[in-house]
Amino acid sequence: MAYETIIVEIEDYVALIRLNRPDALNALNSKLMGELSEALTAADGNDNVRCIIITGSEKAFAAGADIKEMSEKTFVDVFGDDMFAAETEAVTRVRKPIIAAVAGYALGGGCELAMMCDFILCADNAKFGQPEINLGVVAGMGGTQRLTRFVGKSKSMDMHLTGRFMDAAEAERCGLVSRVVPAKELIAEAKKTAAKIAEKSQITVLAVKESVNRAYETTMREGLLFERRVFHSLFSTEDQKEGMAAFLEKRSPQFRDR
Ligand code: CO8
């Protein structure tokens, strides 16, 4: 499938999706959001994909929603189309793990897209921010909700109210990203991490993603029950038998359930 605003490569069970609007620092216009949601849905349904990486360029993961495209829109346009609702839903409906590999700017919708992924690996030149306040709007793709859950109210308020940028060290310190790596090693590290996930029991990978996401979507009591029931149900899989037998026999597991 040929896309105009993204590049998709699938190799060794990993789909690498590169946002590719270099002249606009990968600003998220409707074409890119449509292509991204299409590519993610396709990767989710592709048996040759076990993990997905979304990345941008060395200068920008994405500098936000496309201001040129948005600037003349009216309330009737954005509310009437429910701007980006279907596209962001598509990102969060993906069942396979998605890693955001962020270098450079991840601002506004770019930061929000990274936070929709399952975890963020970032380069040491990464800069995160929710500068929508400078444009007379608020975040609209989950920033006020997700950033607040990830880094707490105080820092989230600071970011959204001042529009300041956060560097990679601060992002790691406050738990927004899982790891910081040198910019030159970002893609290699993301691929290595994805490959590690791709060699696990894939049925268990799906179960892990659903279970961790429950922590954000329900009460602690319900989340704990969900996790325990998932744990119980995995005893119905061949991969559980294989994983535990392999440990006891001191060999590598050969997972087959997916
Ligand atoms: N949209 C469109 N074009 C952009 C964007 C953007 N968000 N960001 C950068 N560009 C373009 C610039 O206009 C410029 O184009 P040109 O060369 O044609 O003038 C080119 O990219 C390079 O940018 P700069 O010259 O500005 O590069 P600098 O290195 O000087 O600065 C910055 C880089 C700091 C990233 C700067 O470009 C910037 O501040 N960009 C805007 C960041 C921003 O405000 N992002 C938030 C946008 S709003 C948003 O994301 C809301 C999402 C919610 C959607 C909700 C749907 C329901």
PDB file of C-alpha atoms and ligand atoms in Angstrom:
ATOM      1  CA  MET A   1       0.000   0.000   0.000  1.00  0.00           C
ATOM      2  CA  ALA A   2       1.488   3.359  -1.049  1.00  0.00           C
ATOM      3  CA  TYR A   3       0.922   6.268   1.313  1.00  0.00           C
ATOM      4  CA  GLU A   4       1.699   9.960   0.800  1.00  0.00           C
ATOM      5  CA  THR A   5       2.407  11.086   4.345  1.00  0.00           C
ATOM      6  CA  ILE A   6       3.778   7.995   6.064  1.00  0.00           C
ATOM      7  CA  ILE A   7       6.259   5.230   5.182  1.00  0.00           C
ATOM      8  CA  VAL A   8       5.546   1.687   6.338  1.00  0.00           C
ATOM      9  CA  GLU A   9       8.182  -1.068   6.472  1.00  0.00           C
ATOM     10  CA  ILE A  10       7.480  -4.548   7.756  1.00  0.00           C
ATOM     11  CA  GLU A  11      10.455  -6.721   8.643  1.00  0.00           C
ATOM     12  CA  ASP A  12      10.954  -9.572  11.107  1.00  0.00           C
ATOM     13  CA  TYR A  13       7.421  -9.246  12.542  1.00  0.00           C
ATOM     14  CA  VAL A  14       7.875  -5.519  13.264  1.00  0.00           C
ATOM     15  CA  ALA A  15       5.985  -2.768  11.429  1.00  0.00           C
ATOM     16  CA  LEU A  16       7.861   0.537  11.420  1.00  0.00           C
ATOM     17  CA  ILE A  17       5.551   3.452  10.597  1.00  0.00           C
ATOM     18  CA  ARG A  18       7.417   6.669   9.880  1.00  0.00           C
ATOM     19  CA  LEU A  19       5.499   9.960   9.819  1.00  0.00           C
ATOM     20  CA  ASN A  20       6.772  11.713   6.712  1.00  0.00           C
ATOM     21  CA  ARG A  21       5.853  15.357   6.207  1.00  0.00           C
ATOM     22  CA  PRO A  22       9.364  16.802   6.680  1.00  0.00           C
ATOM     23  CA  ASP A  23       8.460  20.288   5.402  1.00  0.00           C
ATOM     24  CA  ALA A  24       5.859  20.689   8.156  1.00  0.00           C
ATOM     25  CA  LEU A  25       7.772  18.888  10.959  1.00  0.00           C
ATOM     26  CA  ASN A  26       5.312  15.991  10.528  1.00  0.00           C
ATOM     27  CA  ALA A  27       2.322  18.143  11.475  1.00  0.00           C
ATOM     28  CA  LEU A  28      -0.743  15.944  11.700  1.00  0.00           C
ATOM     29  CA  ASN A  29      -3.117  16.903   8.899  1.00  0.00           C
ATOM     30  CA  SER A  30      -6.239  14.945   8.008  1.00  0.00           C
ATOM     31  CA  LYS A  31      -4.434  13.006   5.256  1.00  0.00           C
ATOM     32  CA  LEU A  32      -1.715  11.842   7.649  1.00  0.00           C
ATOM     33  CA  MET A  33      -4.195  10.939  10.389  1.00  0.00           C
ATOM     34  CA  GLY A  34      -6.284   8.962   7.883  1.00  0.00           C
ATOM     35  CA  GLU A  35      -3.256   7.115   6.510  1.00  0.00           C
ATOM     36  CA  LEU A  36      -1.892   6.437   9.971  1.00  0.00           C
ATOM     37  CA  SER A  37      -5.151   4.924  11.212  1.00  0.00           C
ATOM     38  CA  GLU A  38      -5.412   2.840   8.028  1.00  0.00           C
ATOM     39  CA  ALA A  39      -1.826   1.561   8.383  1.00  0.00           C
ATOM     40  CA  LEU A  40      -2.305   0.744  12.066  1.00  0.00           C
ATOM     41  CA  THR A  41      -5.529  -1.158  11.416  1.00  0.00           C
ATOM     42  CA  ALA A  42      -3.820  -3.081   8.609  1.00  0.00           C
ATOM     43  CA  ALA A  43      -0.797  -3.904  10.799  1.00  0.00           C
ATOM     44  CA  ASP A  44      -3.083  -5.076  13.592  1.00  0.00           C
ATOM     45  CA  GLY A  45      -4.728  -7.540  11.204  1.00  0.00           C
ATOM     46  CA  ASN A  46      -1.473  -8.709   9.590  1.00  0.00           C
ATOM     47  CA  ASP A  47      -0.102 -12.048  10.869  1.00  0.00           C
ATOM     48  CA  ASN A  48       3.392 -10.911   9.865  1.00  0.00           C
ATOM     49  CA  VAL A  49       3.262  -8.087  12.419  1.00  0.00           C
ATOM     50  CA  ARG A  50       3.676  -8.648  16.140  1.00  0.00           C
ATOM     51  CA  CYS A  51       4.770  -5.195  17.276  1.00  0.00           C
ATOM     52  CA  ILE A  52       4.414  -1.716  15.779  1.00  0.00           C
ATOM     53  CA  ILE A  53       6.755   1.275  16.040  1.00  0.00           C
ATOM     54  CA  ILE A  54       5.603   4.808  15.240  1.00  0.00           C
ATOM     55  CA  THR A  55       8.392   7.289  14.657  1.00  0.00           C
ATOM     56  CA  GLY A  56       9.111  10.583  12.899  1.00  0.00           C
ATOM     57  CA  SER A  57      12.371  12.242  11.850  1.00  0.00           C
ATOM     58  CA  GLU A  58      15.425  13.204  13.896  1.00  0.00           C
ATOM     59  CA  LYS A  59      14.039  16.768  14.134  1.00  0.00           C
ATOM     60  CA  ALA A  60      10.389  16.004  14.863  1.00  0.00           C
ATOM     61  CA  PHE A  61       8.196  13.136  15.898  1.00  0.00           C
ATOM     62  CA  ALA A  62       5.296  15.504  15.138  1.00  0.00           C
ATOM     63  CA  ALA A  63       4.951  19.235  15.868  1.00  0.00           C
ATOM     64  CA  GLY A  64       1.213  18.937  16.508  1.00  0.00           C
ATOM     65  CA  ALA A  65      -1.962  19.117  14.502  1.00  0.00           C
ATOM     66  CA  ASP A  66      -1.526  21.025  11.242  1.00  0.00           C
ATOM     67  CA  ILE A  67      -2.115  24.667  12.120  1.00  0.00           C
ATOM     68  CA  LYS A  68      -2.397  25.724   8.459  1.00  0.00           C
ATOM     69  CA  GLU A  69      -5.150  23.192   7.872  1.00  0.00           C
ATOM     70  CA  MET A  70      -6.982  24.077  11.103  1.00  0.00           C
ATOM     71  CA  SER A  71      -6.686  27.839  11.242  1.00  0.00           C
ATOM     72  CA  GLU A  72      -9.704  28.759   9.092  1.00  0.00           C
ATOM     73  CA  LYS A  73     -12.026  26.043  10.362  1.00  0.00           C
ATOM     74  CA  THR A  74     -15.201  26.935  12.243  1.00  0.00           C
ATOM     75  CA  PHE A  75     -16.866  25.285  15.204  1.00  0.00           C
ATOM     76  CA  VAL A  76     -19.368  23.782  12.772  1.00  0.00           C
ATOM     77  CA  ASP A  77     -16.508  22.226  10.757  1.00  0.00           C
ATOM     78  CA  VAL A  78     -14.592  20.662  13.660  1.00  0.00           C
ATOM     79  CA  PHE A  79     -17.596  19.640  15.752  1.00  0.00           C
ATOM     80  CA  GLY A  80     -19.581  18.549  12.713  1.00  0.00           C
ATOM     81  CA  ASP A  81     -16.733  16.285  11.514  1.00  0.00           C
ATOM     82  CA  ASP A  82     -15.823  15.310  15.084  1.00  0.00           C
ATOM     83  CA  MET A  83     -12.266  16.173  14.060  1.00  0.00           C
ATOM     84  CA  PHE A  84      -9.783  13.295  14.529  1.00  0.00           C
ATOM     85  CA  ALA A  85     -12.180  11.287  16.729  1.00  0.00           C
ATOM     86  CA  ALA A  86     -12.313   8.278  14.386  1.00  0.00           C
ATOM     87  CA  GLU A  87      -8.560   8.401  13.722  1.00  0.00           C
ATOM     88  CA  THR A  88      -7.570   8.527  17.394  1.00  0.00           C
ATOM     89  CA  GLU A  89     -10.097   5.788  18.188  1.00  0.00           C
ATOM     90  CA  ALA A  90      -8.372   3.658  15.558  1.00  0.00           C
ATOM     91  CA  VAL A  91      -4.998   4.133  17.291  1.00  0.00           C
ATOM     92  CA  THR A  92      -6.364   3.104  20.677  1.00  0.00           C
ATOM     93  CA  ARG A  93      -8.264   0.107  19.249  1.00  0.00           C
ATOM     94  CA  VAL A  94      -5.047  -1.578  18.058  1.00  0.00           C
ATOM     95  CA  ARG A  95      -4.511  -4.739  20.129  1.00  0.00           C
ATOM     96  CA  LYS A  96      -0.840  -5.285  19.300  1.00  0.00           C
ATOM     97  CA  PRO A  97       1.794  -3.283  21.187  1.00  0.00           C
ATOM     98  CA  ILE A  98       2.737   0.112  19.758  1.00  0.00           C
ATOM     99  CA  ILE A  99       6.034   1.763  20.691  1.00  0.00           C
ATOM    100  CA  ALA A 100       6.438   5.494  20.081  1.00  0.00           C
ATOM    101  CA  ALA A 101      10.071   6.217  19.137  1.00  0.00           C
ATOM    102  CA  VAL A 102      10.332   9.969  19.659  1.00  0.00           C
ATOM    103  CA  ALA A 103      13.182  12.197  18.497  1.00  0.00           C
ATOM    104  CA  GLY A 104      12.945  15.972  18.379  1.00  0.00           C
ATOM    105  CA  TYR A 105       9.619  17.731  18.836  1.00  0.00           C
ATOM    106  CA  ALA A 106       6.543  15.903  20.122  1.00  0.00           C
ATOM    107  CA  LEU A 107       4.201  18.826  20.600  1.00  0.00           C
ATOM    108  CA  GLY A 108       0.440  19.174  20.938  1.00  0.00           C
ATOM    109  CA  GLY A 109      -1.142  16.362  18.929  1.00  0.00           C
ATOM    110  CA  GLY A 110       2.369  14.886  18.482  1.00  0.00           C
ATOM    111  CA  CYS A 111       2.795  14.489  22.235  1.00  0.00           C
ATOM    112  CA  GLU A 112      -0.757  13.159  22.420  1.00  0.00           C
ATOM    113  CA  LEU A 113      -0.105  10.616  19.661  1.00  0.00           C
ATOM    114  CA  ALA A 114       3.020   9.415  21.505  1.00  0.00           C
ATOM    115  CA  MET A 115       0.957   9.045  24.687  1.00  0.00           C
ATOM    116  CA  MET A 116      -1.671   6.967  22.824  1.00  0.00           C
ATOM    117  CA  CYS A 117       1.064   4.403  22.149  1.00  0.00           C
ATOM    118  CA  ASP A 118       1.813   1.722  24.739  1.00  0.00           C
ATOM    119  CA  PHE A 119       5.113   3.215  25.762  1.00  0.00           C
ATOM    120  CA  ILE A 120       7.517   5.908  24.636  1.00  0.00           C
ATOM    121  CA  LEU A 121      11.220   5.452  23.938  1.00  0.00           C
ATOM    122  CA  CYS A 122      12.848   8.785  23.291  1.00  0.00           C
ATOM    123  CA  ALA A 123      16.061  10.223  21.955  1.00  0.00           C
ATOM    124  CA  ASP A 124      18.138  12.572  24.103  1.00  0.00           C
ATOM    125  CA  ASN A 125      17.077  15.477  21.841  1.00  0.00           C
ATOM    126  CA  ALA A 126      13.339  14.895  22.409  1.00  0.00           C
ATOM    127  CA  LYS A 127      11.129  17.775  23.457  1.00  0.00           C
ATOM    128  CA  PHE A 128       7.574  17.241  24.658  1.00  0.00           C
ATOM    129  CA  GLY A 129       4.965  19.927  25.079  1.00  0.00           C
ATOM    130  CA  GLN A 130       1.304  20.887  24.982  1.00  0.00           C
ATOM    131  CA  PRO A 131       1.593  24.422  23.602  1.00  0.00           C
ATOM    132  CA  GLU A 132      -2.026  24.686  22.403  1.00  0.00           C
ATOM    133  CA  ILE A 133      -2.640  27.509  24.877  1.00  0.00           C
ATOM    134  CA  ASN A 134      -0.440  29.722  22.688  1.00  0.00           C
ATOM    135  CA  LEU A 135      -2.903  29.181  19.832  1.00  0.00           C
ATOM    136  CA  GLY A 136      -5.986  29.956  21.908  1.00  0.00           C
ATOM    137  CA  VAL A 137      -7.132  26.353  22.200  1.00  0.00           C
ATOM    138  CA  VAL A 138      -6.690  23.410  24.565  1.00  0.00           C
ATOM    139  CA  ALA A 139      -5.287  19.974  23.776  1.00  0.00           C
ATOM    140  CA  GLY A 140      -7.886  17.936  21.914  1.00  0.00           C
ATOM    141  CA  MET A 141      -6.463  14.433  21.435  1.00  0.00           C
ATOM    142  CA  GLY A 142      -6.185  13.441  25.070  1.00  0.00           C
ATOM    143  CA  GLY A 143      -3.400  15.703  26.415  1.00  0.00           C
ATOM    144  CA  THR A 144      -5.249  17.072  29.435  1.00  0.00           C
ATOM    145  CA  GLN A 145      -6.290  13.534  30.411  1.00  0.00           C
ATOM    146  CA  ARG A 146      -3.338  11.300  29.521  1.00  0.00           C
ATOM    147  CA  LEU A 147      -0.513  13.677  30.500  1.00  0.00           C
ATOM    148  CA  THR A 148      -2.224  14.249  33.843  1.00  0.00           C
ATOM    149  CA  ARG A 149      -2.450  10.516  34.517  1.00  0.00           C
ATOM    150  CA  PHE A 150       1.149   9.956  33.437  1.00  0.00           C
ATOM    151  CA  VAL A 151       2.922  12.818  35.209  1.00  0.00           C
ATOM    152  CA  GLY A 152       0.420  14.047  37.815  1.00  0.00           C
ATOM    153  CA  LYS A 153      -1.679  17.186  38.113  1.00  0.00           C
ATOM    154  CA  SER A 154       1.003  19.693  39.028  1.00  0.00           C
ATOM    155  CA  LYS A 155       3.344  19.057  36.096  1.00  0.00           C
ATOM    156  CA  SER A 156       0.451  18.590  33.680  1.00  0.00           C
ATOM    157  CA  MET A 157      -1.057  21.943  34.685  1.00  0.00           C
ATOM    158  CA  ASP A 158       2.388  23.553  34.347  1.00  0.00           C
ATOM    159  CA  MET A 159       2.822  22.110  30.819  1.00  0.00           C
ATOM    160  CA  HIS A 160      -0.683  22.978  29.585  1.00  0.00           C
ATOM    161  CA  LEU A 161      -0.917  26.421  31.209  1.00  0.00           C
ATOM    162  CA  THR A 162       2.540  27.698  30.226  1.00  0.00           C
ATOM    163  CA  GLY A 163       2.982  25.759  26.979  1.00  0.00           C
ATOM    164  CA  ARG A 164       6.626  25.136  27.948  1.00  0.00           C
ATOM    165  CA  PHE A 165       8.599  22.197  26.525  1.00  0.00           C
ATOM    166  CA  MET A 166       9.957  19.315  28.610  1.00  0.00           C
ATOM    167  CA  ASP A 167      13.317  17.782  27.662  1.00  0.00           C
ATOM    168  CA  ALA A 168      14.124  14.066  27.568  1.00  0.00           C
ATOM    169  CA  ALA A 169      15.689  13.965  31.036  1.00  0.00           C
ATOM    170  CA  GLU A 170      12.623  15.553  32.635  1.00  0.00           C
ATOM    171  CA  ALA A 171      10.316  13.271  30.629  1.00  0.00           C
ATOM    172  CA  GLU A 172      12.157  10.220  31.961  1.00  0.00           C
ATOM    173  CA  ARG A 173      12.246  11.581  35.507  1.00  0.00           C
ATOM    174  CA  CYS A 174       8.490  12.094  35.601  1.00  0.00           C
ATOM    175  CA  GLY A 175       7.584   8.794  33.956  1.00  0.00           C
ATOM    176  CA  LEU A 176       6.346  10.104  30.614  1.00  0.00           C
ATOM    177  CA  VAL A 177       8.878   7.958  28.743  1.00  0.00           C
ATOM    178  CA  SER A 178      10.194   4.519  29.573  1.00  0.00           C
ATOM    179  CA  ARG A 179      13.792   5.155  28.462  1.00  0.00           C
ATOM    180  CA  VAL A 180      16.063   7.780  26.886  1.00  0.00           C
ATOM    181  CA  VAL A 181      18.692   6.706  24.357  1.00  0.00           C
ATOM    182  CA  PRO A 182      21.240   8.613  22.246  1.00  0.00           C
ATOM    183  CA  ALA A 183      19.469  10.025  19.155  1.00  0.00           C
ATOM    184  CA  LYS A 184      21.564   7.960  16.741  1.00  0.00           C
ATOM    185  CA  GLU A 185      20.533   4.730  18.456  1.00  0.00           C
ATOM    186  CA  LEU A 186      16.797   5.428  18.737  1.00  0.00           C
ATOM    187  CA  ILE A 187      15.510   3.354  15.809  1.00  0.00           C
ATOM    188  CA  ALA A 188      17.902   0.467  16.470  1.00  0.00           C
ATOM    189  CA  GLU A 189      16.845   0.418  20.125  1.00  0.00           C
ATOM    190  CA  ALA A 190      13.143   0.584  19.210  1.00  0.00           C
ATOM    191  CA  LYS A 191      13.587  -2.291  16.756  1.00  0.00           C
ATOM    192  CA  LYS A 192      15.514  -4.327  19.331  1.00  0.00           C
ATOM    193  CA  THR A 193      12.748  -3.743  21.883  1.00  0.00           C
ATOM    194  CA  ALA A 194      10.043  -4.647  19.354  1.00  0.00           C
ATOM    195  CA  ALA A 195      11.953  -7.814  18.394  1.00  0.00           C
ATOM    196  CA  LYS A 196      12.058  -8.833  22.047  1.00  0.00           C
ATOM    197  CA  ILE A 197       8.258  -8.466  22.256  1.00  0.00           C
ATOM    198  CA  ALA A 198       7.818 -10.305  18.938  1.00  0.00           C
ATOM    199  CA  GLU A 199       9.510 -13.418  20.290  1.00  0.00           C
ATOM    200  CA  LYS A 200       7.151 -13.738  23.288  1.00  0.00           C
ATOM    201  CA  SER A 201       3.921 -15.726  23.361  1.00  0.00           C
ATOM    202  CA  GLN A 202       1.697 -13.470  21.257  1.00  0.00           C
ATOM    203  CA  ILE A 203      -1.504 -14.479  23.015  1.00  0.00           C
ATOM    204  CA  THR A 204       0.150 -13.441  26.286  1.00  0.00           C
ATOM    205  CA  VAL A 205       1.316 -10.146  24.756  1.00  0.00           C
ATOM    206  CA  LEU A 206      -2.315  -9.274  23.927  1.00  0.00           C
ATOM    207  CA  ALA A 207      -3.326 -10.215  27.473  1.00  0.00           C
ATOM    208  CA  VAL A 208      -0.592  -8.039  29.010  1.00  0.00           C
ATOM    209  CA  LYS A 209      -1.654  -4.996  26.956  1.00  0.00           C
ATOM    210  CA  GLU A 210      -5.318  -5.413  27.923  1.00  0.00           C
ATOM    211  CA  SER A 211      -4.425  -5.902  31.578  1.00  0.00           C
ATOM    212  CA  VAL A 212      -2.118  -2.880  31.910  1.00  0.00           C
ATOM    213  CA  ASN A 213      -4.638  -0.693  30.078  1.00  0.00           C
ATOM    214  CA  ARG A 214      -7.262  -1.697  32.634  1.00  0.00           C
ATOM    215  CA  ALA A 215      -5.258   0.313  35.173  1.00  0.00           C
ATOM    216  CA  TYR A 216      -6.298   3.442  33.262  1.00  0.00           C
ATOM    217  CA  GLU A 217      -9.874   2.491  32.570  1.00  0.00           C
ATOM    218  CA  THR A 218     -11.382   1.109  35.751  1.00  0.00           C
ATOM    219  CA  THR A 219     -11.159   0.980  39.552  1.00  0.00           C
ATOM    220  CA  MET A 220      -8.293  -0.801  41.352  1.00  0.00           C
ATOM    221  CA  ARG A 221     -10.628  -3.562  42.575  1.00  0.00           C
ATOM    222  CA  GLU A 222     -11.989  -4.233  39.064  1.00  0.00           C
ATOM    223  CA  GLY A 223      -8.500  -3.993  37.568  1.00  0.00           C
ATOM    224  CA  LEU A 224      -7.104  -6.527  40.033  1.00  0.00           C
ATOM    225  CA  LEU A 225      -9.979  -8.914  39.333  1.00  0.00           C
ATOM    226  CA  PHE A 226      -9.487  -8.495  35.570  1.00  0.00           C
ATOM    227  CA  GLU A 227      -5.763  -9.229  35.908  1.00  0.00           C
ATOM    228  CA  ARG A 228      -6.354 -12.311  38.077  1.00  0.00           C
ATOM    229  CA  ARG A 229      -8.951 -13.712  35.669  1.00  0.00           C
ATOM    230  CA  VAL A 230      -6.623 -13.160  32.714  1.00  0.00           C
ATOM    231  CA  PHE A 231      -3.860 -14.947  34.629  1.00  0.00           C
ATOM    232  CA  HIS A 232      -6.232 -17.871  35.305  1.00  0.00           C
ATOM    233  CA  SER A 233      -7.441 -18.025  31.692  1.00  0.00           C
ATOM    234  CA  LEU A 234      -3.898 -18.246  30.286  1.00  0.00           C
ATOM    235  CA  PHE A 235      -3.668 -21.711  31.855  1.00  0.00           C
ATOM    236  CA  SER A 236      -5.878 -22.808  28.965  1.00  0.00           C
ATOM    237  CA  THR A 237      -3.105 -22.031  26.444  1.00  0.00           C
ATOM    238  CA  GLU A 238      -0.347 -24.245  25.066  1.00  0.00           C
ATOM    239  CA  ASP A 239       2.062 -21.340  25.561  1.00  0.00           C
ATOM    240  CA  GLN A 240       1.635 -21.472  29.346  1.00  0.00           C
ATOM    241  CA  LYS A 241       2.481 -25.186  29.338  1.00  0.00           C
ATOM    242  CA  GLU A 242       5.445 -24.577  27.027  1.00  0.00           C
ATOM    243  CA  GLY A 243       6.730 -21.504  28.909  1.00  0.00           C
ATOM    244  CA  MET A 244       6.741 -23.224  32.287  1.00  0.00           C
ATOM    245  CA  ALA A 245       8.095 -26.537  30.922  1.00  0.00           C
ATOM    246  CA  ALA A 246      10.918 -24.704  29.147  1.00  0.00           C
ATOM    247  CA  PHE A 247      11.891 -22.947  32.374  1.00  0.00           C
ATOM    248  CA  LEU A 248      12.023 -26.234  34.280  1.00  0.00           C
ATOM    249  CA  GLU A 249      13.944 -27.964  31.473  1.00  0.00           C
ATOM    250  CA  LYS A 250      16.391 -25.023  31.280  1.00  0.00           C
ATOM    251  CA  ARG A 251      15.772 -24.320  27.567  1.00  0.00           C
ATOM    252  CA  SER A 252      14.261 -21.504  25.483  1.00  0.00           C
ATOM    253  CA  PRO A 253      10.482 -21.673  25.020  1.00  0.00           C
ATOM    254  CA  GLN A 254       8.985 -22.307  21.578  1.00  0.00           C
ATOM    255  CA  PHE A 255       5.741 -20.351  21.687  1.00  0.00           C
ATOM    256  CA  ARG A 256       3.097 -21.291  19.146  1.00  0.00           C
ATOM    257  CA  ASP A 257      -0.281 -19.968  20.235  1.00  0.00           C
ATOM    258  CA  ARG A 258      -0.079 -17.028  17.838  1.00  0.00           C
TER     259      ARG A 258
HETATM  260  N1  CO8 B   1       1.333  22.810  11.785  1.00  0.00           N
HETATM  261  C1  CO8 B   1       1.661  23.200  10.541  1.00  0.00           C
HETATM  262  N2  CO8 B   1       2.916  23.513  10.189  1.00  0.00           N
HETATM  263  C2  CO8 B   1       3.870  23.437  11.127  1.00  0.00           C
HETATM  264  C3  CO8 B   1       3.599  23.025  12.454  1.00  0.00           C
HETATM  265  C4  CO8 B   1       2.258  22.706  12.761  1.00  0.00           C
HETATM  266  N3  CO8 B   1       1.892  22.274  13.983  1.00  0.00           N
HETATM  267  N4  CO8 B   1       4.746  23.065  13.165  1.00  0.00           N
HETATM  268  C5  CO8 B   1       5.701  23.467  12.314  1.00  0.00           C
HETATM  269  N5  CO8 B   1       5.187  23.695  11.096  1.00  0.00           N
HETATM  270  C6  CO8 B   1       5.875  24.147   9.877  1.00  0.00           C
HETATM  271  C7  CO8 B   1       6.244  25.618   9.976  1.00  0.00           C
HETATM  272  O1  CO8 B   1       5.128  26.421   9.615  1.00  0.00           O
HETATM  273  C8  CO8 B   1       7.386  25.699   8.977  1.00  0.00           C
HETATM  274  O2  CO8 B   1       6.838  25.712   7.683  1.00  0.00           O
HETATM  275  P1  CO8 B   1       7.360  26.825   6.595  1.00  0.00           P
HETATM  276  O3  CO8 B   1       8.808  26.466   6.404  1.00  0.00           O
HETATM  277  O4  CO8 B   1       6.500  26.555   5.400  1.00  0.00           O
HETATM  278  O5  CO8 B   1       7.179  28.139   7.234  1.00  0.00           O
HETATM  279  C9  CO8 B   1       8.091  24.356   9.149  1.00  0.00           C
HETATM  280  O6  CO8 B   1       7.132  23.490   9.769  1.00  0.00           O
HETATM  281  C10 CO8 B   1       9.301  24.433  10.053  1.00  0.00           C
HETATM  282  O7  CO8 B   1       8.886  25.019  11.271  1.00  0.00           O
HETATM  283  P2  CO8 B   1       9.655  26.250  11.958  1.00  0.00           P
HETATM  284  O8  CO8 B   1      10.283  27.121  10.911  1.00  0.00           O
HETATM  285  O9  CO8 B   1       8.714  26.892  12.920  1.00  0.00           O
HETATM  286  O10 CO8 B   1      10.800  25.443  12.730  1.00  0.00           O
HETATM  287  P3  CO8 B   1      11.560  25.877  14.047  1.00  0.00           P
HETATM  288  O11 CO8 B   1      12.677  24.896  14.198  1.00  0.00           O
HETATM  289  O12 CO8 B   1      11.877  27.313  14.040  1.00  0.00           O
HETATM  290  O13 CO8 B   1      10.491  25.659  15.246  1.00  0.00           O
HETATM  291  C11 CO8 B   1       8.774  24.454  16.453  1.00  0.00           C
HETATM  292  C12 CO8 B   1      10.025  24.381  15.549  1.00  0.00           C
HETATM  293  C13 CO8 B   1       9.171  24.997  17.829  1.00  0.00           C
HETATM  294  C14 CO8 B   1       8.257  23.039  16.595  1.00  0.00           C
HETATM  295  C15 CO8 B   1       7.723  25.384  15.804  1.00  0.00           C
HETATM  296  O14 CO8 B   1       7.540  24.995  14.456  1.00  0.00           O
HETATM  297  C16 CO8 B   1       6.374  25.341  16.484  1.00  0.00           C
HETATM  298  O15 CO8 B   1       6.202  25.948  17.522  1.00  0.00           O
HETATM  299  N6  CO8 B   1       5.414  24.651  15.874  1.00  0.00           N
HETATM  300  C17 CO8 B   1       4.031  24.618  16.347  1.00  0.00           C
HETATM  301  C18 CO8 B   1       3.886  23.737  17.585  1.00  0.00           C
HETATM  302  C19 CO8 B   1       2.467  23.781  18.079  1.00  0.00           C
HETATM  303  O16 CO8 B   1       1.929  24.800  18.445  1.00  0.00           O
HETATM  304  N7  CO8 B   1       1.832  22.596  18.123  1.00  0.00           N
HETATM  305  C20 CO8 B   1       0.455  22.445  18.580  1.00  0.00           C
HETATM  306  C21 CO8 B   1      -0.494  22.487  17.431  1.00  0.00           C
HETATM  307  S1  CO8 B   1      -2.198  22.415  17.942  1.00  0.00           S
HETATM  308  C22 CO8 B   1      -2.471  20.762  18.274  1.00  0.00           C
HETATM  309  O17 CO8 B   1      -1.607  19.945  18.111  1.00  0.00           O
HETATM  310  C23 CO8 B   1      -3.836  20.387  18.748  1.00  0.00           C
HETATM  311  C24 CO8 B   1      -4.057  18.883  18.620  1.00  0.00           C
HETATM  312  C25 CO8 B   1      -5.464  18.564  18.985  1.00  0.00           C
HETATM  313  C26 CO8 B   1      -6.315  18.197  17.798  1.00  0.00           C
HETATM  314  C27 CO8 B   1      -7.673  17.935  18.334  1.00  0.00           C
HETATM  315  C28 CO8 B   1      -8.631  17.260  17.403  1.00  0.00           C
HETATM  316  C29 CO8 B   1      -9.972  17.034  18.094  1.00  0.00           C
END
